[in-house]
Coordinates of N, CA and C in Angstrom, one line a residue:
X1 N 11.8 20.9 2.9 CA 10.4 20.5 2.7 C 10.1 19.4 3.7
X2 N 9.0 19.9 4.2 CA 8.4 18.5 5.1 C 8.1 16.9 4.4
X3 N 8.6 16.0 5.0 CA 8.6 15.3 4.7 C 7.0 14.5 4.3
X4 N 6.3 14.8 5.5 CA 5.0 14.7 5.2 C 4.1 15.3 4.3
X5 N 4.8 16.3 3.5 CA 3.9 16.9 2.9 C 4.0 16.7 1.9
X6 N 5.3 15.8 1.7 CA 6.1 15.0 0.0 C 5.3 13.6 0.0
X7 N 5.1 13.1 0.5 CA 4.4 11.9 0.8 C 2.6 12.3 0.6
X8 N 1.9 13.5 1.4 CA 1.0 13.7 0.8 C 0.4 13.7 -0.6
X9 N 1.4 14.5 -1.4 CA 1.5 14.8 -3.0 C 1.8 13.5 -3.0
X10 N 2.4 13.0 -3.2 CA 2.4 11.8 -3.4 C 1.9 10.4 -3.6
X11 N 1.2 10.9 -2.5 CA 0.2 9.8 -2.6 C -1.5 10.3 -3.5
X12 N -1.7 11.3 -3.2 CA -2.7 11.8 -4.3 C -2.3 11.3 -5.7
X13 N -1.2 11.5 -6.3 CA -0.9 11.6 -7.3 C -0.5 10.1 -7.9
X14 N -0.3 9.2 -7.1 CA -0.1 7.7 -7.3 C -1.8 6.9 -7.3
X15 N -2.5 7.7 -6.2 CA -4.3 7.2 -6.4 C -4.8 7.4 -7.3
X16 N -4.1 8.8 -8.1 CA -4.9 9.1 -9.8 C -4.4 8.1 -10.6
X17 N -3.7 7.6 -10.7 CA -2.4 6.7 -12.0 C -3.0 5.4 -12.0
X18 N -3.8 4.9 -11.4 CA -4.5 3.8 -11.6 C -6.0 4.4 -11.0
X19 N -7.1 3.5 -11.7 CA -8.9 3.4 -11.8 C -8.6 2.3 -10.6
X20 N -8.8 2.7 -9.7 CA -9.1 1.4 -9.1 C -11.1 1.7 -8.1
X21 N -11.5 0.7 -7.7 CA -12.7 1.0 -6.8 C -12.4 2.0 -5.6
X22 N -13.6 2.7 -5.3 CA -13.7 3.5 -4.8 C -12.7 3.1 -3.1
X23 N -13.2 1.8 -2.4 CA -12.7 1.3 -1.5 C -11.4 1.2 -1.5
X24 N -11.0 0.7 -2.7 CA -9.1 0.5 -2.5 C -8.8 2.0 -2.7
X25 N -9.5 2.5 -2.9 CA -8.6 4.4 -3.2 C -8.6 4.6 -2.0
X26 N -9.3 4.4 -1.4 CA -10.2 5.0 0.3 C -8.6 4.4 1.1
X27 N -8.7 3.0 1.3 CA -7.6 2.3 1.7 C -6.3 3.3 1.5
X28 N -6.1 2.8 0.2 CA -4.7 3.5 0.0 C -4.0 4.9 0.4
X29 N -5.1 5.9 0.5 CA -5.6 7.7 1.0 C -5.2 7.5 2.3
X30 N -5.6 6.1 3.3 CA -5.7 6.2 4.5 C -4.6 5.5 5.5
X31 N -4.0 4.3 4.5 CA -3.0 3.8 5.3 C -1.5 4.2 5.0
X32 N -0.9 4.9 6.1 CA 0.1 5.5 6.3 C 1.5 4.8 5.8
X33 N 1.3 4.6 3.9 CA 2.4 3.8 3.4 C 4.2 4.2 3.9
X34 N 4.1 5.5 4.3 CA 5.4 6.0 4.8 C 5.9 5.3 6.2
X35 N 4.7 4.7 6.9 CA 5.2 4.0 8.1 C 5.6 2.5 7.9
X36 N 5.3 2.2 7.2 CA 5.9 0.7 6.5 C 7.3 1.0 5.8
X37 N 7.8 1.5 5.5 CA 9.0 1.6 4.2 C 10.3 1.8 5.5
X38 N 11.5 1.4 5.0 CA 13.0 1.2 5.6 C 12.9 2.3 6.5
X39 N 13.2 2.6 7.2 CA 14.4 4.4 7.8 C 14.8 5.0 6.7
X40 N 14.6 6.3 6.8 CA 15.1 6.7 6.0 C 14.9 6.8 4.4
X41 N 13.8 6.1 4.1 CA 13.2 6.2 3.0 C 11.6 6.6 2.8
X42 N 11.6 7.2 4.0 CA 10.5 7.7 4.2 C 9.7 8.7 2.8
X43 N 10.5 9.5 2.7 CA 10.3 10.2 1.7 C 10.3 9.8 0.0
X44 N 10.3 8.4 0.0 CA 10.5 7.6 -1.0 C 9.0 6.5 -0.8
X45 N 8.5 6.9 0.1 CA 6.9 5.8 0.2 C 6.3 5.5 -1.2
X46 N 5.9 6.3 -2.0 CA 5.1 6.7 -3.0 C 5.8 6.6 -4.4
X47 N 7.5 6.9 -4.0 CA 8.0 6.3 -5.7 C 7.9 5.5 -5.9
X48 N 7.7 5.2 -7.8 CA 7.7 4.2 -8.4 C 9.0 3.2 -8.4
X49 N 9.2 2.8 -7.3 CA 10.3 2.0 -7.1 C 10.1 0.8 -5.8
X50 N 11.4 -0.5 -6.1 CA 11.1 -0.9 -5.2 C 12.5 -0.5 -4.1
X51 N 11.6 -0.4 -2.9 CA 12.8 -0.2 -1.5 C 12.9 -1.3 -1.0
X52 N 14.0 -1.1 -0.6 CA 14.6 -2.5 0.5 C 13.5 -2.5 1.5
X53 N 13.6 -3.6 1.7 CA 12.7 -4.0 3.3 C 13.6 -3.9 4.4
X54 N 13.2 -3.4 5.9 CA 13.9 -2.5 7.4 C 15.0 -4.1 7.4
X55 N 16.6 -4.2 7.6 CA 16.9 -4.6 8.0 C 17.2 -6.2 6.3
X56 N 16.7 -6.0 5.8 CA 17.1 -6.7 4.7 C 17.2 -6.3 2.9
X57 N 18.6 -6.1 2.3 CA 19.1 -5.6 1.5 C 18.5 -6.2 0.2
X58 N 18.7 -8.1 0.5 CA 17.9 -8.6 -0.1 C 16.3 -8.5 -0.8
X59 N 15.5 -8.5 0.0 CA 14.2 -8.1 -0.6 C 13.6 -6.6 -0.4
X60 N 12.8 -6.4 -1.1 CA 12.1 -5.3 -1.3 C 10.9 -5.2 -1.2
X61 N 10.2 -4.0 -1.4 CA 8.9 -3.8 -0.9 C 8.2 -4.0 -2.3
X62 N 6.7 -4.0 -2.9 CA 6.4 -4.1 -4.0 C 6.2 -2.2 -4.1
X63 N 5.7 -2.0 -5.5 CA 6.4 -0.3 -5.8 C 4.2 -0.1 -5.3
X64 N 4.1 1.1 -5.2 CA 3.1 1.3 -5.0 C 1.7 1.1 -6.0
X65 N 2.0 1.1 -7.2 CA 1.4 0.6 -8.3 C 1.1 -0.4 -8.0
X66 N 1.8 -1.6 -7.9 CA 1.6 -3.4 -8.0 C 0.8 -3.8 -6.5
X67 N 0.9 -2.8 -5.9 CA 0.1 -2.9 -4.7 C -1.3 -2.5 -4.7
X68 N -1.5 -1.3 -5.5 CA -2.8 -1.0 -5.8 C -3.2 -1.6 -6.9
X69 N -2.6 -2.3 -8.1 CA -3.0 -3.4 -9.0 C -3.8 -5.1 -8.4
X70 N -2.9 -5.2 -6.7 CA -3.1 -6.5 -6.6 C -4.3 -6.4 -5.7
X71 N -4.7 -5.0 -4.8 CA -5.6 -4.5 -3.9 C -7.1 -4.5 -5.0
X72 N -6.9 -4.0 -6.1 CA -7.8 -3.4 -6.9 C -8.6 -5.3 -7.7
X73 N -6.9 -6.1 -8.4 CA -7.8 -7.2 -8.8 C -8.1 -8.5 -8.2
X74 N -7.5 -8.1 -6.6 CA -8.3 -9.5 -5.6 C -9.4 -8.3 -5.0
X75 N -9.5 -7.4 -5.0 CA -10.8 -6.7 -4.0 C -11.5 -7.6 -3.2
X76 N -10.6 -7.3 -1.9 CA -11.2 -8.6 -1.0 C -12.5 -8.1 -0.7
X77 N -13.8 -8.2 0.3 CA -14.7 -7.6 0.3 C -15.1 -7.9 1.7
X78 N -15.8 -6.9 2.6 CA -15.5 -7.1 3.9 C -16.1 -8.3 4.6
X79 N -16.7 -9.3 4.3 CA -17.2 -10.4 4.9 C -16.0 -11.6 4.5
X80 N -15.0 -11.6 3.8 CA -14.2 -12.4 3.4 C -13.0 -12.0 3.7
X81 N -12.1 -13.3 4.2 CA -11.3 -13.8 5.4 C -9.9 -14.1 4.1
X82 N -8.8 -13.3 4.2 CA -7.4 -13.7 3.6 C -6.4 -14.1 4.1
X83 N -5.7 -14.6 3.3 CA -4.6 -15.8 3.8 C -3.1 -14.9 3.1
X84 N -2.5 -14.1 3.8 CA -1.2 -13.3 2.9 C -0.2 -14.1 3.7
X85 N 0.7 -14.6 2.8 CA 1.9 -15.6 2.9 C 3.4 -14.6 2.7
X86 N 4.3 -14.3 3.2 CA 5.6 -13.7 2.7 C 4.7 -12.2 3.0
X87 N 4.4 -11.9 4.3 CA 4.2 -10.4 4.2 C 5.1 -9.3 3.9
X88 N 6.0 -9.2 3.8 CA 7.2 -8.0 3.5 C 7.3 -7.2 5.1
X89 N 6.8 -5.8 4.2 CA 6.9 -4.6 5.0 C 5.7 -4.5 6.3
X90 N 4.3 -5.6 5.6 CA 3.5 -5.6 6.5 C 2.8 -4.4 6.1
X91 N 2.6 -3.7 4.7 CA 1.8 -2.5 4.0 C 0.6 -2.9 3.4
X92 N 1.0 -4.1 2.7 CA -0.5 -4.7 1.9 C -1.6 -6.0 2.8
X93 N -0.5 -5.9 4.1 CA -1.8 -6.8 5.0 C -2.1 -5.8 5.2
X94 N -1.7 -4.5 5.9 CA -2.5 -3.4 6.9 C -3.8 -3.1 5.6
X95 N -3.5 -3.2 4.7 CA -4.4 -2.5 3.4 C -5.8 -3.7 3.1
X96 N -5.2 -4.4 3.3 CA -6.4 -6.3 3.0 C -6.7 -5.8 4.8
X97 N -6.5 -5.6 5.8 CA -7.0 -5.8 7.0 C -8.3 -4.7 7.0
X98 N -8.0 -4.0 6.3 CA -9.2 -2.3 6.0 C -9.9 -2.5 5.1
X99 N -9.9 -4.0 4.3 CA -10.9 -4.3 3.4 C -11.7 -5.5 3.7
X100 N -10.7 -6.5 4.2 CA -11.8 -7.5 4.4 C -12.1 -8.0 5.9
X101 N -12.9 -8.6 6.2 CA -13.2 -9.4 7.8 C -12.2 -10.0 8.4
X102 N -10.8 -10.5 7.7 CA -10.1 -11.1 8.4 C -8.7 -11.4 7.9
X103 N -7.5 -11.2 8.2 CA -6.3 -11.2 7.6 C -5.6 -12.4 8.9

């Protein structure tokens, strides 16, 4: 099976599992969470899990849920400028970069 097309489903199916605003659904639909995640865990973008971050065993990525939890209850709004400290994978700045004026 294509790997893209497991990640598709996938991500549909993780946008329904939380209510969030129309904007952070929009976001989430659009930014290519599979290009952020380790090698090789491509096909793992969208589980409810945390993956290691590329090159560190130690930390992990947050699971896709807590991303669209933290997207949904800071709703940055596009005239307003954020401050993200400890970026990880660099998935939920690309996602805050597509919402507000400035990351």
């Amino acid at each position: 099976m294509d790997p893209s097309s497991i990640c598709e489903g996938a991500r549909e199916a993780g946008g329904r599992r939380l209510t969030r605003p129309r904007r952070v659904l929009h976001v989430l639909a659009t930014v290519p969470r599979e290009h952020f995640v380790a090698t090789g865990y491509e096909t793992l973008a969208f589980a409810d899990t945390n993956l290691p971050l590329e090159g560190s065993a130690a930390h992990t990525m947050l699971t896709p849920q807590l991303e669209g939890r933290i997207l949904q209850e800071l709703a940055p709004e596009a005239h307003e400028r954020v401050l993200e400290i400890g970026t990880g994978s660099g998935y939920l700045t690309a996602c805050f970069a597509r919402l507000a004026r400035q990351v």
